[in-house]
Short mmCIF file of N, CA and C in Angstrom, two decimals:
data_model
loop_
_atom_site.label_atom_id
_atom_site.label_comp_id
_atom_site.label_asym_id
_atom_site.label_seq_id
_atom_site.Cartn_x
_atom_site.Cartn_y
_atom_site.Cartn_z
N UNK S 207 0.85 -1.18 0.00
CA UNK S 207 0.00 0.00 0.00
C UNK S 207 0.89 1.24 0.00
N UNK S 208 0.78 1.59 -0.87
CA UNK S 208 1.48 3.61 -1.22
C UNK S 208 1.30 4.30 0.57
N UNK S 209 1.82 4.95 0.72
CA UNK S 209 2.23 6.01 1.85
C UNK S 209 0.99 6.69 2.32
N UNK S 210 0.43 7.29 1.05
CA UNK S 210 -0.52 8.24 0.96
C UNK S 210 -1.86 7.65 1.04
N UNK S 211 -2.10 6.05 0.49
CA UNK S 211 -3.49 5.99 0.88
C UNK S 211 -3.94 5.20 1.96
N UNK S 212 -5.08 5.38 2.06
CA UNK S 212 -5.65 4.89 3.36
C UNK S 212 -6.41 3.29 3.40
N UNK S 213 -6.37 2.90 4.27
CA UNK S 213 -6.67 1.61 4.28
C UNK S 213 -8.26 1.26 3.69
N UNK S 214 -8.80 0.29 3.41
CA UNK S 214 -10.41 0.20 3.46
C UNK S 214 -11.28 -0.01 4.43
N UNK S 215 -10.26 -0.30 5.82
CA UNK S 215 -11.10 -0.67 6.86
C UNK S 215 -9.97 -0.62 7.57
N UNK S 216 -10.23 0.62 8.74
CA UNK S 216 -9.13 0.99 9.60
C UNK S 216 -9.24 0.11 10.49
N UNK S 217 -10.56 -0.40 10.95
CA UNK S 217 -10.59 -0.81 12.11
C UNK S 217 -11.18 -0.32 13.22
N UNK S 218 -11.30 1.00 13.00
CA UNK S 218 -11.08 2.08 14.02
C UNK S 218 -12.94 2.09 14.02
N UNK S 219 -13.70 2.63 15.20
CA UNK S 219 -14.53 2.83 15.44
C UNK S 219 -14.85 5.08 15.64
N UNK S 220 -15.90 5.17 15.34
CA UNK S 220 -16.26 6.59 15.33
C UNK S 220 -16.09 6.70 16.65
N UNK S 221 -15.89 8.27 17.35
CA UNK S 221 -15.38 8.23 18.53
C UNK S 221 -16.57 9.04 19.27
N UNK S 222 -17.66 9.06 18.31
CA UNK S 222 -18.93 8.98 19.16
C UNK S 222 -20.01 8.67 17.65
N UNK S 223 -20.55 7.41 18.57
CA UNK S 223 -21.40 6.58 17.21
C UNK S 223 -22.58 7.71 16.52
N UNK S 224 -22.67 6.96 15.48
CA UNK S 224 -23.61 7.69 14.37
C UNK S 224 -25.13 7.55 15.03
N UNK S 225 -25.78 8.70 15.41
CA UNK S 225 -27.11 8.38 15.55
C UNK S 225 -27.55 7.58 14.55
N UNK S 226 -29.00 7.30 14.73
CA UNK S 226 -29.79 6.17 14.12
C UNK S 226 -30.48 7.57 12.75
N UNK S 227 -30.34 8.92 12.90
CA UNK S 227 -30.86 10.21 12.11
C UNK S 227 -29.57 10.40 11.10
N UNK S 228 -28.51 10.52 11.59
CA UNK S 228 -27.22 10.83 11.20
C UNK S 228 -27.45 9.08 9.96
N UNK S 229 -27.03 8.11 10.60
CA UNK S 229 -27.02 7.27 9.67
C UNK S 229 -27.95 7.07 8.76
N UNK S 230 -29.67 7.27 8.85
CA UNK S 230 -31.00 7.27 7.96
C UNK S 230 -30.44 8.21 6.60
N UNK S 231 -29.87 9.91 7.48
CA UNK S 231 -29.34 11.03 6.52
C UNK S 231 -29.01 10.08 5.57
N UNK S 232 -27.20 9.96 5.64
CA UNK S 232 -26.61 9.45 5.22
C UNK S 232 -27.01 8.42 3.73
N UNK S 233 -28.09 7.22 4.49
CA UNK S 233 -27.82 6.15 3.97
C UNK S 233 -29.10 6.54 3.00
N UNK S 234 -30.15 8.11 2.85
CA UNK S 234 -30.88 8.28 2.56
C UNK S 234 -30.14 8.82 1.05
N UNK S 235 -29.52 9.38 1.03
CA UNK S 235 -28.36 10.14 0.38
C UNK S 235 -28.08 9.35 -0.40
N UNK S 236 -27.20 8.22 0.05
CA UNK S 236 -26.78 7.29 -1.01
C UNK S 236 -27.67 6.49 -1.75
N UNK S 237 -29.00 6.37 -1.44
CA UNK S 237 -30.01 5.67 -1.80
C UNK S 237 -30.08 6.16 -3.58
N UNK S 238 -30.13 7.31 -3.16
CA UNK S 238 -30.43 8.52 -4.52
C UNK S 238 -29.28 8.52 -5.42
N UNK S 239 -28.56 8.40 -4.65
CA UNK S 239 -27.12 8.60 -5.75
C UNK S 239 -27.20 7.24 -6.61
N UNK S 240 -27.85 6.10 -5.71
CA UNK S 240 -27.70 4.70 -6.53
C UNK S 240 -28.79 4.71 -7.89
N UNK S 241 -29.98 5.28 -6.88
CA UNK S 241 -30.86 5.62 -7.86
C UNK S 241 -30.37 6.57 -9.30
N UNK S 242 -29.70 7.67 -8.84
CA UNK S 242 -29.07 8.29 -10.33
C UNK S 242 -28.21 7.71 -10.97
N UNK S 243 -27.46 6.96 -10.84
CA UNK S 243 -26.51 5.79 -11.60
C UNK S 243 -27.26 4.72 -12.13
N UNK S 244 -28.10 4.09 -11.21
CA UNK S 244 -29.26 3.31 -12.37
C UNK S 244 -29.72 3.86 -13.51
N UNK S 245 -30.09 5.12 -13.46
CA UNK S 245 -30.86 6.05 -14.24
C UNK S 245 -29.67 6.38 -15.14
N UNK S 246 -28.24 6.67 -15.49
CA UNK S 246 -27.61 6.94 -16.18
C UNK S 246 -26.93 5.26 -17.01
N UNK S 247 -26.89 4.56 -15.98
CA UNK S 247 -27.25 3.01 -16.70
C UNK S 247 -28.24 2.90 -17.96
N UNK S 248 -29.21 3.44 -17.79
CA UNK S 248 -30.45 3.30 -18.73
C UNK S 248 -30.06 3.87 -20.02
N UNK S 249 -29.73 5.26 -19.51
CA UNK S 249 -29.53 6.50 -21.24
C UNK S 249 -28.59 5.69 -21.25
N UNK S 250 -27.61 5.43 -20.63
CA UNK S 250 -26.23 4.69 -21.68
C UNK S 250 -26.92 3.06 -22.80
N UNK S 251 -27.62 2.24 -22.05
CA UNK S 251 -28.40 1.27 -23.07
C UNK S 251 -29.38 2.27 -24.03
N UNK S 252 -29.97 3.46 -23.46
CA UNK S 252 -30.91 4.17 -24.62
C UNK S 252 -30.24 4.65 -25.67
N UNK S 253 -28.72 4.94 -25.70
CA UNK S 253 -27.71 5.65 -26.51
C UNK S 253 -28.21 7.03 -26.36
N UNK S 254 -28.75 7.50 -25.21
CA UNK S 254 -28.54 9.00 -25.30
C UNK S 254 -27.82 10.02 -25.31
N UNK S 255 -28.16 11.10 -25.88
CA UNK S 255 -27.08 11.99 -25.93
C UNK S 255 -26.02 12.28 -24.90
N UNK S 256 -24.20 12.39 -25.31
CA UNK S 256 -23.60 12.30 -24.36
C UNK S 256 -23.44 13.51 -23.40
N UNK S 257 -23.72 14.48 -23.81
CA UNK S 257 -23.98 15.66 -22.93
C UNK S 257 -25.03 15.18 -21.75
N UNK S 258 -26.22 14.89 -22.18
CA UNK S 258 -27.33 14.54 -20.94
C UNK S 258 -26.45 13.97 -20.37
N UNK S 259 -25.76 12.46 -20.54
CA UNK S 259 -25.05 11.84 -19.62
C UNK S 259 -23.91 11.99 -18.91
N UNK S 260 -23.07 13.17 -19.22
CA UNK S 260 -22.25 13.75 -18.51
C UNK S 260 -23.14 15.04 -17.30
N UNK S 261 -23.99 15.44 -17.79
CA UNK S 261 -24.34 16.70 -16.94
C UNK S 261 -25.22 15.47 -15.57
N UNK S 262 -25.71 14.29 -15.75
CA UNK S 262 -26.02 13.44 -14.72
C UNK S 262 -25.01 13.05 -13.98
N UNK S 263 -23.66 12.43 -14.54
CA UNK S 263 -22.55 12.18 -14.00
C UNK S 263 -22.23 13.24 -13.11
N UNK S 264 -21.47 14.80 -13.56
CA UNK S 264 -21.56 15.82 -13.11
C UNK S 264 -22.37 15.73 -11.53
N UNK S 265 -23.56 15.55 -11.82
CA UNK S 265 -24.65 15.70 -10.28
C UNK S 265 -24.17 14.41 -9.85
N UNK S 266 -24.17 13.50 -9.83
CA UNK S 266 -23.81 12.12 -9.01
C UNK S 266 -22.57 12.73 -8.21
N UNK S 267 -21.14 13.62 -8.95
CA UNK S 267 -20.00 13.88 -8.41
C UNK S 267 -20.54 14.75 -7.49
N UNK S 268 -21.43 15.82 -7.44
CA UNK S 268 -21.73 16.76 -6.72
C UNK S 268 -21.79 16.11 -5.44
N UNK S 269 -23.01 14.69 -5.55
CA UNK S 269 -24.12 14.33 -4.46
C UNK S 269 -23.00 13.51 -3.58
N UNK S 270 -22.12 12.67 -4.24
CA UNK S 270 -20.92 12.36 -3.54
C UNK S 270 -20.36 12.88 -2.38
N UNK S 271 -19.59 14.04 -3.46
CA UNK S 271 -19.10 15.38 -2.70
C UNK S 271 -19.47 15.94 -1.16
N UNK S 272 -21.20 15.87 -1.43
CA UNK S 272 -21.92 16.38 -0.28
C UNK S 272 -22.08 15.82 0.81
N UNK S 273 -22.25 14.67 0.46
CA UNK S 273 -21.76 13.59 1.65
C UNK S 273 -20.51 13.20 2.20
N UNK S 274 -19.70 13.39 1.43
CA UNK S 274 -18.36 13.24 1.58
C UNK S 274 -18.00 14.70 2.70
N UNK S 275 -17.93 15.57 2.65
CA UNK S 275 -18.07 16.65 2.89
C UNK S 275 -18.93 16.58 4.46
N UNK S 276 -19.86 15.85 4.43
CA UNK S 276 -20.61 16.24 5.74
C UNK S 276 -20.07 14.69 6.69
N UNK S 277 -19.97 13.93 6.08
CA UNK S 277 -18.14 12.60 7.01
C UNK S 277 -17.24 13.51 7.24
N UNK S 278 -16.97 14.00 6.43
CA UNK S 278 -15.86 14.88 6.87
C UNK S 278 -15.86 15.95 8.09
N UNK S 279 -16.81 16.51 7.77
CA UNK S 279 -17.32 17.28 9.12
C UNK S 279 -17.23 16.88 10.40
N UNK S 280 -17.99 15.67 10.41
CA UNK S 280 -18.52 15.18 11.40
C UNK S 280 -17.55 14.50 11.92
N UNK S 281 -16.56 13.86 11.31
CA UNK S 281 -15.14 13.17 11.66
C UNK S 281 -14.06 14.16 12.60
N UNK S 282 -14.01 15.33 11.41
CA UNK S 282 -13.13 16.51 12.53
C UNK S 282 -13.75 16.58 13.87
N UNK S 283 -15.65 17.11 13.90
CA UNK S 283 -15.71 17.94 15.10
C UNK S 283 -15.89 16.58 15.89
N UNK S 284 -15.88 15.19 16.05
CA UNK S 284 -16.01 14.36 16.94
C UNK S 284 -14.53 13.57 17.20
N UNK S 285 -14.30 13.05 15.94
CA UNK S 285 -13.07 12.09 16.16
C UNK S 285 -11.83 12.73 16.37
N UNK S 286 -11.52 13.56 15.38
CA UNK S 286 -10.00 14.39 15.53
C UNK S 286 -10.31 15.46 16.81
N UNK S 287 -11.62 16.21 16.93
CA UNK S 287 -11.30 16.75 18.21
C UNK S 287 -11.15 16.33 19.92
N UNK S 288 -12.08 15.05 19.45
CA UNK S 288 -11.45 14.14 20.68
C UNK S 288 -10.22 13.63 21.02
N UNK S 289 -9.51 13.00 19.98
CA UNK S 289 -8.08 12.61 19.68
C UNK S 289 -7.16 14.09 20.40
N UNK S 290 -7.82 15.14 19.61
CA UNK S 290 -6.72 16.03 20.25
C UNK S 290 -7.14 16.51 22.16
N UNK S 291 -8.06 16.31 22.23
CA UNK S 291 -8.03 16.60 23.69
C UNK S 291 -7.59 15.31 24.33
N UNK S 292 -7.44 13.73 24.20
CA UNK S 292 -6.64 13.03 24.56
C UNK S 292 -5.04 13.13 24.29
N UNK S 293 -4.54 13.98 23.11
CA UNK S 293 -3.08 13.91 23.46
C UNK S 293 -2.56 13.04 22.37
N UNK S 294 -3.67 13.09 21.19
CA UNK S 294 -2.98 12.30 20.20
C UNK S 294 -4.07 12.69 18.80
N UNK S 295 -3.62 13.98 18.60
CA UNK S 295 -3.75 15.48 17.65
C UNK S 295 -3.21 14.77 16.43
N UNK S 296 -1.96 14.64 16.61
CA UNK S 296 -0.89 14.44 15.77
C UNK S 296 -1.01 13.43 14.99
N UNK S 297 -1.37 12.02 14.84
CA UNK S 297 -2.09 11.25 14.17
C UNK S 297 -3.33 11.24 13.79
N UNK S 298 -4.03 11.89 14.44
CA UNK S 298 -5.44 12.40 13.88
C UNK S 298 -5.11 13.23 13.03
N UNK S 299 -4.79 14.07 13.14
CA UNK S 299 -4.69 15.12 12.12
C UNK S 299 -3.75 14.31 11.01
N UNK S 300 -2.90 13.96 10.79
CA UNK S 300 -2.17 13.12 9.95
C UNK S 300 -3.11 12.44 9.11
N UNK S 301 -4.23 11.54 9.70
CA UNK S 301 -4.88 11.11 9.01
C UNK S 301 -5.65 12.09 8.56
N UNK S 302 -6.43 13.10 9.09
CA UNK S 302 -7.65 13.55 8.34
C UNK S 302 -6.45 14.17 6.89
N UNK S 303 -5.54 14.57 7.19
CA UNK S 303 -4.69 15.40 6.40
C UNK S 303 -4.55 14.25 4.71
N UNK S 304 -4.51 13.08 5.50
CA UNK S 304 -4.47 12.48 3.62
C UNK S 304 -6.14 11.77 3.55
N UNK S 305 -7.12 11.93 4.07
CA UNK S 305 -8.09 11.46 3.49
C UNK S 305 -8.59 12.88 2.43
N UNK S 306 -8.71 14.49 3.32
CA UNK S 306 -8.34 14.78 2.72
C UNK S 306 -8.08 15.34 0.92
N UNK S 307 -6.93 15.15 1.15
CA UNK S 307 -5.81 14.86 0.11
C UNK S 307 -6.66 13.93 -1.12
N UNK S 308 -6.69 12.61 -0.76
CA UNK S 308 -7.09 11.78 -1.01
C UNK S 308 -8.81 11.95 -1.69
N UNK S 309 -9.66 12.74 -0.90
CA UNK S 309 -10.38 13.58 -1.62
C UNK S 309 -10.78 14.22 -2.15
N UNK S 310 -9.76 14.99 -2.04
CA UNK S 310 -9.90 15.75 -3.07
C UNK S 310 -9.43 15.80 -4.32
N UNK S 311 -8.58 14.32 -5.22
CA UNK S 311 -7.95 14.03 -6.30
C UNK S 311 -9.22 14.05 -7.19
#
């Protein structure tokens, strides 16, 4: 494994669990995104125009993004800020520093 990326399964547990709202959000989110990839599945068997199917792609990256973005959030203000009031900042932050990275390629 390269330096820079991160494992698929740290192991590691959230350092204060996902409500049962927080996870519904979430898993409500991705529901849709699956749903718009089915739906761009389709125009690609319909041979539709490739513009339509990039400006759908386009929104799938967005809807990603947004979720990605609100893990992210929620990772700093619970996990890395706990880490740093225990005294171990420095690997927390290390990690958030190449996920990141890592997300933003």
């Amino acid at each position: 494994m390269c330096e820079h990326t991160l494992p698929e399964d740290s192991g590691k547990k959230p350092a204060k669990p996902r409500t049962d709202d927080e996870k519904q959000a979430v898993m409500n989110r991705l529901k849709r995104i699956e749903g718009q990839v089915r739906g761009i599945q389709k125009m690609v068997e319909n041979d539709r125009y490739c513009v339509d199917i990039l400006v759908q792609i386009s929104a799938i990256n967005k809807a990603l993004n947004k979720v990605g973005y609100s893990l992210l959030e929620r990772h700093t203000h619970h996990c890395v800020a706990g880490a740093i009031k225990k005294g171990e900042g420095e690997e927390a932050i290390d990690e958030l520093m190449k996920v990141i990275q890592q997300f933003s390629k």
